[in-house]
Amino acid sequence: MGMKNLSFLAVLSLLALTLPLAIASDPSPLQDFCVGVNTPSDGVFVNGKFCKDPKLVTVDDFFMAGLQNARPVANVVGSNVTAVNVNNLPGLNTLGISLVRIDYGVNGQNPPHTHPRATEILYVGLGKLLVGFVTSNGDGNRLFTKTLNEGDVFVFPEGLICYELTYY
């Protein structure tokens, strides 16, 4: 085999070894923000909502009040979820985050659910919770569970089945 062929083979081998190491991530946003609106006359369609004209955006598009108020928990699951998402805080549109306040009664629960496009972070403000999630990769669907106390924080990875329930 000639020197030229060996050089070509060496370069080809090096490329074959390095290509699987490519790193991927979500693309950077195309704009600073995309305040969500429902009407096409107000902007450009992005991520399920129309973007409000940036010249019409105000600080109130990034603000929501009232999350400090507890909600009634007299229902079948013993909890009440107050969601903060693009529908009541339009500035969240395209940011890939949302927030909830969950009020729990005795034996209250947030039944198993998923967040297919976002990670969930839970903060315990009062009481004690048993929380967990189930993996979905080839490790046999492992259960990760933990008892949380006041002031604790727990993260649920994106897209995994998770749950919370009061623990007394």
mmCIF file with all atom_site columns, C-alpha atoms in Angstrom:
data_model
loop_
_atom_site.group_PDB
_atom_site.id
_atom_site.type_symbol
_atom_site.label_atom_id
_atom_site.label_alt_id
_atom_site.label_comp_id
_atom_site.label_asym_id
_atom_site.label_entity_id
_atom_site.label_seq_id
_atom_site.pdbx_PDB_ins_code
_atom_site.Cartn_x
_atom_site.Cartn_y
_atom_site.Cartn_z
_atom_site.occupancy
_atom_site.B_iso_or_equiv
_atom_site.pdbx_formal_charge
_atom_site.auth_seq_id
_atom_site.auth_comp_id
_atom_site.auth_asym_id
_atom_site.auth_atom_id
_atom_site.pdbx_PDB_model_num
ATOM 1   C CA . MET A 1 1   ? 0.000   0.000  0.000  1.00 0.00 ? 1   MET A CA 1
ATOM 2   C CA . GLY A 1 2   ? 1.414   3.375  -0.979 1.00 0.00 ? 2   GLY A CA 1
ATOM 3   C CA . MET A 1 3   ? 2.125   6.270  1.350  1.00 0.00 ? 3   MET A CA 1
ATOM 4   C CA . LYS A 1 4   ? -0.770  8.232  -0.160 1.00 0.00 ? 4   LYS A CA 1
ATOM 5   C CA . ASN A 1 5   ? -3.220  5.431  0.631  1.00 0.00 ? 5   ASN A CA 1
ATOM 6   C CA . LEU A 1 6   ? -1.908  5.106  4.198  1.00 0.00 ? 6   LEU A CA 1
ATOM 7   C CA . SER A 1 7   ? -2.346  8.846  4.792  1.00 0.00 ? 7   SER A CA 1
ATOM 8   C CA . PHE A 1 8   ? -5.881  8.728  3.429  1.00 0.00 ? 8   PHE A CA 1
ATOM 9   C CA . LEU A 1 9   ? -6.673  5.690  5.599  1.00 0.00 ? 9   LEU A CA 1
ATOM 10  C CA . ALA A 1 10  ? -5.239  7.427  8.687  1.00 0.00 ? 10  ALA A CA 1
ATOM 11  C CA . VAL A 1 11  ? -7.333  10.564 8.107  1.00 0.00 ? 11  VAL A CA 1
ATOM 12  C CA . LEU A 1 12  ? -10.445 8.482  7.435  1.00 0.00 ? 12  LEU A CA 1
ATOM 13  C CA . SER A 1 13  ? -9.867  6.471  10.636 1.00 0.00 ? 13  SER A CA 1
ATOM 14  C CA . LEU A 1 14  ? -9.397  9.646  12.675 1.00 0.00 ? 14  LEU A CA 1
ATOM 15  C CA . LEU A 1 15  ? -12.638 11.100 11.309 1.00 0.00 ? 15  LEU A CA 1
ATOM 16  C CA . ALA A 1 16  ? -14.498 7.867  12.034 1.00 0.00 ? 16  ALA A CA 1
ATOM 17  C CA . LEU A 1 17  ? -13.335 7.986  15.650 1.00 0.00 ? 17  LEU A CA 1
ATOM 18  C CA . THR A 1 18  ? -14.168 11.648 16.247 1.00 0.00 ? 18  THR A CA 1
ATOM 19  C CA . LEU A 1 19  ? -17.543 11.954 14.499 1.00 0.00 ? 19  LEU A CA 1
ATOM 20  C CA . PRO A 1 20  ? -19.484 10.046 17.198 1.00 0.00 ? 20  PRO A CA 1
ATOM 21  C CA . LEU A 1 21  ? -18.208 12.587 19.736 1.00 0.00 ? 21  LEU A CA 1
ATOM 22  C CA . ALA A 1 22  ? -20.251 15.425 18.236 1.00 0.00 ? 22  ALA A CA 1
ATOM 23  C CA . ILE A 1 23  ? -22.043 17.504 20.847 1.00 0.00 ? 23  ILE A CA 1
ATOM 24  C CA . ALA A 1 24  ? -25.624 18.632 20.296 1.00 0.00 ? 24  ALA A CA 1
ATOM 25  C CA . SER A 1 25  ? -27.856 21.057 22.170 1.00 0.00 ? 25  SER A CA 1
ATOM 26  C CA . ASP A 1 26  ? -30.947 23.138 21.680 1.00 0.00 ? 26  ASP A CA 1
ATOM 27  C CA . PRO A 1 27  ? -30.371 26.094 19.409 1.00 0.00 ? 27  PRO A CA 1
ATOM 28  C CA . SER A 1 28  ? -30.050 29.561 20.883 1.00 0.00 ? 28  SER A CA 1
ATOM 29  C CA . PRO A 1 29  ? -33.186 31.684 20.695 1.00 0.00 ? 29  PRO A CA 1
ATOM 30  C CA . LEU A 1 30  ? -33.604 33.774 17.573 1.00 0.00 ? 30  LEU A CA 1
ATOM 31  C CA . GLN A 1 31  ? -34.850 36.735 19.607 1.00 0.00 ? 31  GLN A CA 1
ATOM 32  C CA . ASP A 1 32  ? -34.539 37.990 23.204 1.00 0.00 ? 32  ASP A CA 1
ATOM 33  C CA . PHE A 1 33  ? -38.110 36.944 23.996 1.00 0.00 ? 33  PHE A CA 1
ATOM 34  C CA . CYS A 1 34  ? -41.373 35.963 22.331 1.00 0.00 ? 34  CYS A CA 1
ATOM 35  C CA . VAL A 1 35  ? -44.287 37.165 24.454 1.00 0.00 ? 35  VAL A CA 1
ATOM 36  C CA . GLY A 1 36  ? -47.144 34.823 23.596 1.00 0.00 ? 36  GLY A CA 1
ATOM 37  C CA . VAL A 1 37  ? -50.422 36.107 22.170 1.00 0.00 ? 37  VAL A CA 1
ATOM 38  C CA . ASN A 1 38  ? -53.307 34.204 20.583 1.00 0.00 ? 38  ASN A CA 1
ATOM 39  C CA . THR A 1 39  ? -54.122 36.388 17.598 1.00 0.00 ? 39  THR A CA 1
ATOM 40  C CA . PRO A 1 40  ? -52.130 36.326 14.358 1.00 0.00 ? 40  PRO A CA 1
ATOM 41  C CA . SER A 1 41  ? -52.578 40.068 13.826 1.00 0.00 ? 41  SER A CA 1
ATOM 42  C CA . ASP A 1 42  ? -50.301 40.678 16.820 1.00 0.00 ? 42  ASP A CA 1
ATOM 43  C CA . GLY A 1 43  ? -47.197 38.878 15.626 1.00 0.00 ? 43  GLY A CA 1
ATOM 44  C CA . VAL A 1 44  ? -45.324 35.897 14.219 1.00 0.00 ? 44  VAL A CA 1
ATOM 45  C CA . PHE A 1 45  ? -46.228 32.259 15.045 1.00 0.00 ? 45  PHE A CA 1
ATOM 46  C CA . VAL A 1 46  ? -43.562 30.553 17.221 1.00 0.00 ? 46  VAL A CA 1
ATOM 47  C CA . ASN A 1 47  ? -43.869 27.500 19.505 1.00 0.00 ? 47  ASN A CA 1
ATOM 48  C CA . GLY A 1 48  ? -47.665 27.269 19.536 1.00 0.00 ? 48  GLY A CA 1
ATOM 49  C CA . LYS A 1 49  ? -48.326 30.978 20.128 1.00 0.00 ? 49  LYS A CA 1
ATOM 50  C CA . PHE A 1 50  ? -47.928 34.136 18.133 1.00 0.00 ? 50  PHE A CA 1
ATOM 51  C CA . CYS A 1 51  ? -45.132 36.473 19.238 1.00 0.00 ? 51  CYS A CA 1
ATOM 52  C CA . LYS A 1 52  ? -46.280 39.896 20.305 1.00 0.00 ? 52  LYS A CA 1
ATOM 53  C CA . ASP A 1 53  ? -44.649 42.742 18.430 1.00 0.00 ? 53  ASP A CA 1
ATOM 54  C CA . PRO A 1 54  ? -41.576 43.560 20.590 1.00 0.00 ? 54  PRO A CA 1
ATOM 55  C CA . LYS A 1 55  ? -42.450 47.267 20.387 1.00 0.00 ? 55  LYS A CA 1
ATOM 56  C CA . LEU A 1 56  ? -45.758 46.518 22.161 1.00 0.00 ? 56  LEU A CA 1
ATOM 57  C CA . VAL A 1 57  ? -44.269 44.374 24.954 1.00 0.00 ? 57  VAL A CA 1
ATOM 58  C CA . THR A 1 58  ? -44.516 45.808 28.480 1.00 0.00 ? 58  THR A CA 1
ATOM 59  C CA . VAL A 1 59  ? -43.072 44.777 31.830 1.00 0.00 ? 59  VAL A CA 1
ATOM 60  C CA . ASP A 1 60  ? -46.478 43.321 32.781 1.00 0.00 ? 60  ASP A CA 1
ATOM 61  C CA . ASP A 1 61  ? -46.007 40.637 30.103 1.00 0.00 ? 61  ASP A CA 1
ATOM 62  C CA . PHE A 1 62  ? -43.329 39.206 32.440 1.00 0.00 ? 62  PHE A CA 1
ATOM 63  C CA . PHE A 1 63  ? -45.307 39.541 35.704 1.00 0.00 ? 63  PHE A CA 1
ATOM 64  C CA . MET A 1 64  ? -48.022 37.609 37.545 1.00 0.00 ? 64  MET A CA 1
ATOM 65  C CA . ALA A 1 65  ? -49.381 38.310 41.023 1.00 0.00 ? 65  ALA A CA 1
ATOM 66  C CA . GLY A 1 66  ? -51.295 36.126 43.483 1.00 0.00 ? 66  GLY A CA 1
ATOM 67  C CA . LEU A 1 67  ? -49.221 32.985 43.788 1.00 0.00 ? 67  LEU A CA 1
ATOM 68  C CA . GLN A 1 68  ? -48.852 33.534 47.551 1.00 0.00 ? 68  GLN A CA 1
ATOM 69  C CA . ASN A 1 69  ? -52.539 32.684 48.120 1.00 0.00 ? 69  ASN A CA 1
ATOM 70  C CA . ALA A 1 70  ? -53.358 29.111 49.157 1.00 0.00 ? 70  ALA A CA 1
ATOM 71  C CA . ARG A 1 71  ? -56.089 27.385 47.147 1.00 0.00 ? 71  ARG A CA 1
ATOM 72  C CA . PRO A 1 72  ? -58.774 24.974 48.445 1.00 0.00 ? 72  PRO A CA 1
ATOM 73  C CA . VAL A 1 73  ? -57.838 21.288 48.417 1.00 0.00 ? 73  VAL A CA 1
ATOM 74  C CA . ALA A 1 74  ? -61.284 19.725 48.976 1.00 0.00 ? 74  ALA A CA 1
ATOM 75  C CA . ASN A 1 75  ? -61.270 17.462 45.918 1.00 0.00 ? 75  ASN A CA 1
ATOM 76  C CA . VAL A 1 76  ? -60.678 13.815 45.084 1.00 0.00 ? 76  VAL A CA 1
ATOM 77  C CA . VAL A 1 77  ? -56.849 14.093 44.990 1.00 0.00 ? 77  VAL A CA 1
ATOM 78  C CA . GLY A 1 78  ? -56.526 16.438 47.985 1.00 0.00 ? 78  GLY A CA 1
ATOM 79  C CA . SER A 1 79  ? -54.430 19.002 46.140 1.00 0.00 ? 79  SER A CA 1
ATOM 80  C CA . ASN A 1 80  ? -54.807 22.107 44.018 1.00 0.00 ? 80  ASN A CA 1
ATOM 81  C CA . VAL A 1 81  ? -52.374 23.017 41.253 1.00 0.00 ? 81  VAL A CA 1
ATOM 82  C CA . THR A 1 82  ? -52.033 26.694 40.361 1.00 0.00 ? 82  THR A CA 1
ATOM 83  C CA . ALA A 1 83  ? -50.148 26.803 37.082 1.00 0.00 ? 83  ALA A CA 1
ATOM 84  C CA . VAL A 1 84  ? -47.976 29.666 35.916 1.00 0.00 ? 84  VAL A CA 1
ATOM 85  C CA . ASN A 1 85  ? -47.487 29.176 32.196 1.00 0.00 ? 85  ASN A CA 1
ATOM 86  C CA . VAL A 1 86  ? -47.676 31.078 28.928 1.00 0.00 ? 86  VAL A CA 1
ATOM 87  C CA . ASN A 1 87  ? -51.467 31.364 29.254 1.00 0.00 ? 87  ASN A CA 1
ATOM 88  C CA . ASN A 1 88  ? -51.270 33.551 32.373 1.00 0.00 ? 88  ASN A CA 1
ATOM 89  C CA . LEU A 1 89  ? -47.674 34.812 32.099 1.00 0.00 ? 89  LEU A CA 1
ATOM 90  C CA . PRO A 1 90  ? -47.134 35.454 28.366 1.00 0.00 ? 90  PRO A CA 1
ATOM 91  C CA . GLY A 1 91  ? -43.436 36.281 28.787 1.00 0.00 ? 91  GLY A CA 1
ATOM 92  C CA . LEU A 1 92  ? -42.725 32.579 29.425 1.00 0.00 ? 92  LEU A CA 1
ATOM 93  C CA . ASN A 1 93  ? -43.421 31.699 25.794 1.00 0.00 ? 93  ASN A CA 1
ATOM 94  C CA . THR A 1 94  ? -40.486 29.876 24.115 1.00 0.00 ? 94  THR A CA 1
ATOM 95  C CA . LEU A 1 95  ? -38.409 29.885 27.326 1.00 0.00 ? 95  LEU A CA 1
ATOM 96  C CA . GLY A 1 96  ? -39.040 26.192 28.076 1.00 0.00 ? 96  GLY A CA 1
ATOM 97  C CA . ILE A 1 97  ? -40.074 26.793 31.692 1.00 0.00 ? 97  ILE A CA 1
ATOM 98  C CA . SER A 1 98  ? -43.214 27.058 33.752 1.00 0.00 ? 98  SER A CA 1
ATOM 99  C CA . LEU A 1 99  ? -44.024 27.104 37.457 1.00 0.00 ? 99  LEU A CA 1
ATOM 100 C CA . VAL A 1 100 ? -46.769 25.741 39.668 1.00 0.00 ? 100 VAL A CA 1
ATOM 101 C CA . ARG A 1 101 ? -47.854 26.215 43.222 1.00 0.00 ? 101 ARG A CA 1
ATOM 102 C CA . ILE A 1 102 ? -49.362 23.027 44.604 1.00 0.00 ? 102 ILE A CA 1
ATOM 103 C CA . ASP A 1 103 ? -51.384 23.154 47.815 1.00 0.00 ? 103 ASP A CA 1
ATOM 104 C CA . TYR A 1 104 ? -51.836 19.773 49.521 1.00 0.00 ? 104 TYR A CA 1
ATOM 105 C CA . GLY A 1 105 ? -54.340 18.586 52.095 1.00 0.00 ? 105 GLY A CA 1
ATOM 106 C CA . VAL A 1 106 ? -53.931 15.593 54.403 1.00 0.00 ? 106 VAL A CA 1
ATOM 107 C CA . ASN A 1 107 ? -53.194 12.576 52.194 1.00 0.00 ? 107 ASN A CA 1
ATOM 108 C CA . GLY A 1 108 ? -53.096 14.919 49.196 1.00 0.00 ? 108 GLY A CA 1
ATOM 109 C CA . GLN A 1 109 ? -51.310 13.937 46.022 1.00 0.00 ? 109 GLN A CA 1
ATOM 110 C CA . ASN A 1 110 ? -50.268 15.127 42.606 1.00 0.00 ? 110 ASN A CA 1
ATOM 111 C CA . PRO A 1 111 ? -50.938 11.903 40.664 1.00 0.00 ? 111 PRO A CA 1
ATOM 112 C CA . PRO A 1 112 ? -48.342 10.482 38.258 1.00 0.00 ? 112 PRO A CA 1
ATOM 113 C CA . HIS A 1 113 ? -47.800 12.830 35.328 1.00 0.00 ? 113 HIS A CA 1
ATOM 114 C CA . THR A 1 114 ? -45.134 13.917 32.856 1.00 0.00 ? 114 THR A CA 1
ATOM 115 C CA . HIS A 1 115 ? -43.683 17.155 31.539 1.00 0.00 ? 115 HIS A CA 1
ATOM 116 C CA . PRO A 1 116 ? -42.706 16.144 27.999 1.00 0.00 ? 116 PRO A CA 1
ATOM 117 C CA . ARG A 1 117 ? -40.876 19.369 27.162 1.00 0.00 ? 117 ARG A CA 1
ATOM 118 C CA . ALA A 1 118 ? -39.570 20.680 30.483 1.00 0.00 ? 118 ALA A CA 1
ATOM 119 C CA . THR A 1 119 ? -37.765 19.775 33.666 1.00 0.00 ? 119 THR A CA 1
ATOM 120 C CA . GLU A 1 120 ? -39.664 20.279 36.930 1.00 0.00 ? 120 GLU A CA 1
ATOM 121 C CA . ILE A 1 121 ? -38.074 21.721 40.058 1.00 0.00 ? 121 ILE A CA 1
ATOM 122 C CA . LEU A 1 122 ? -40.032 21.338 43.303 1.00 0.00 ? 122 LEU A CA 1
ATOM 123 C CA . TYR A 1 123 ? -39.565 23.450 46.438 1.00 0.00 ? 123 TYR A CA 1
ATOM 124 C CA . VAL A 1 124 ? -41.292 22.419 49.671 1.00 0.00 ? 124 VAL A CA 1
ATOM 125 C CA . GLY A 1 125 ? -42.535 25.517 51.482 1.00 0.00 ? 125 GLY A CA 1
ATOM 126 C CA . LEU A 1 126 ? -44.489 23.808 54.252 1.00 0.00 ? 126 LEU A CA 1
ATOM 127 C CA . GLY A 1 127 ? -44.930 20.210 55.360 1.00 0.00 ? 127 GLY A CA 1
ATOM 128 C CA . LYS A 1 128 ? -43.412 16.987 54.131 1.00 0.00 ? 128 LYS A CA 1
ATOM 129 C CA . LEU A 1 129 ? -43.733 15.299 50.720 1.00 0.00 ? 129 LEU A CA 1
ATOM 130 C CA . LEU A 1 130 ? -42.883 11.905 49.297 1.00 0.00 ? 130 LEU A CA 1
ATOM 131 C CA . VAL A 1 131 ? -41.761 12.472 45.700 1.00 0.00 ? 131 VAL A CA 1
ATOM 132 C CA . GLY A 1 132 ? -40.349 10.358 42.927 1.00 0.00 ? 132 GLY A CA 1
ATOM 133 C CA . PHE A 1 133 ? -39.858 9.645  39.254 1.00 0.00 ? 133 PHE A CA 1
ATOM 134 C CA . VAL A 1 134 ? -39.393 6.572  37.059 1.00 0.00 ? 134 VAL A CA 1
ATOM 135 C CA . THR A 1 135 ? -36.624 6.315  34.469 1.00 0.00 ? 135 THR A CA 1
ATOM 136 C CA . SER A 1 136 ? -37.442 5.279  30.926 1.00 0.00 ? 136 SER A CA 1
ATOM 137 C CA . ASN A 1 137 ? -34.079 4.163  29.558 1.00 0.00 ? 137 ASN A CA 1
ATOM 138 C CA . GLY A 1 138 ? -32.771 0.615  29.403 1.00 0.00 ? 138 GLY A CA 1
ATOM 139 C CA . ASP A 1 139 ? -32.156 0.261  33.132 1.00 0.00 ? 139 ASP A CA 1
ATOM 140 C CA . GLY A 1 140 ? -35.426 -1.486 33.949 1.00 0.00 ? 140 GLY A CA 1
ATOM 141 C CA . ASN A 1 141 ? -37.523 1.599  34.700 1.00 0.00 ? 141 ASN A CA 1
ATOM 142 C CA . ARG A 1 142 ? -35.892 2.449  38.027 1.00 0.00 ? 142 ARG A CA 1
ATOM 143 C CA . LEU A 1 143 ? -37.845 4.335  40.682 1.00 0.00 ? 143 LEU A CA 1
ATOM 144 C CA . PHE A 1 144 ? -36.105 7.274  42.361 1.00 0.00 ? 144 PHE A CA 1
ATOM 145 C CA . THR A 1 145 ? -37.993 8.397  45.479 1.00 0.00 ? 145 THR A CA 1
ATOM 146 C CA . LYS A 1 146 ? -37.239 10.690 48.415 1.00 0.00 ? 146 LYS A CA 1
ATOM 147 C CA . THR A 1 147 ? -38.975 12.240 51.419 1.00 0.00 ? 147 THR A CA 1
ATOM 148 C CA . LEU A 1 148 ? -38.708 16.036 51.329 1.00 0.00 ? 148 LEU A CA 1
ATOM 149 C CA . ASN A 1 149 ? -39.010 18.423 54.266 1.00 0.00 ? 149 ASN A CA 1
ATOM 150 C CA . GLU A 1 150 ? -39.644 22.162 54.463 1.00 0.00 ? 150 GLU A CA 1
ATOM 151 C CA . GLY A 1 151 ? -37.014 24.056 52.492 1.00 0.00 ? 151 GLY A CA 1
ATOM 152 C CA . ASP A 1 152 ? -35.943 21.061 50.388 1.00 0.00 ? 152 ASP A CA 1
ATOM 153 C CA . VAL A 1 153 ? -35.657 21.211 46.590 1.00 0.00 ? 153 VAL A CA 1
ATOM 154 C CA . PHE A 1 154 ? -36.016 18.290 44.161 1.00 0.00 ? 154 PHE A CA 1
ATOM 155 C CA . VAL A 1 155 ? -35.625 18.103 40.380 1.00 0.00 ? 155 VAL A CA 1
ATOM 156 C CA . PHE A 1 156 ? -37.629 15.850 38.050 1.00 0.00 ? 156 PHE A CA 1
ATOM 157 C CA . PRO A 1 157 ? -35.867 15.228 34.704 1.00 0.00 ? 157 PRO A CA 1
ATOM 158 C CA . GLU A 1 158 ? -37.666 16.192 31.508 1.00 0.00 ? 158 GLU A CA 1
ATOM 159 C CA . GLY A 1 159 ? -40.265 13.770 30.184 1.00 0.00 ? 159 GLY A CA 1
ATOM 160 C CA . LEU A 1 160 ? -40.184 11.246 33.044 1.00 0.00 ? 160 LEU A CA 1
ATOM 161 C CA . ILE A 1 161 ? -43.238 10.086 34.975 1.00 0.00 ? 161 ILE A CA 1
ATOM 162 C CA . CYS A 1 162 ? -43.225 11.806 38.367 1.00 0.00 ? 162 CYS A CA 1
ATOM 163 C CA . TYR A 1 163 ? -45.487 12.138 41.422 1.00 0.00 ? 163 TYR A CA 1
ATOM 164 C CA . GLU A 1 164 ? -45.787 13.896 44.763 1.00 0.00 ? 164 GLU A CA 1
ATOM 165 C CA . LEU A 1 165 ? -47.865 13.075 47.850 1.00 0.00 ? 165 LEU A CA 1
ATOM 166 C CA . THR A 1 166 ? -48.120 14.393 51.381 1.00 0.00 ? 166 THR A CA 1
ATOM 167 C CA . TYR A 1 167 ? -46.255 12.422 53.963 1.00 0.00 ? 167 TYR A CA 1
ATOM 168 C CA . TYR A 1 168 ? -47.125 12.618 57.654 1.00 0.00 ? 168 TYR A CA 1
#
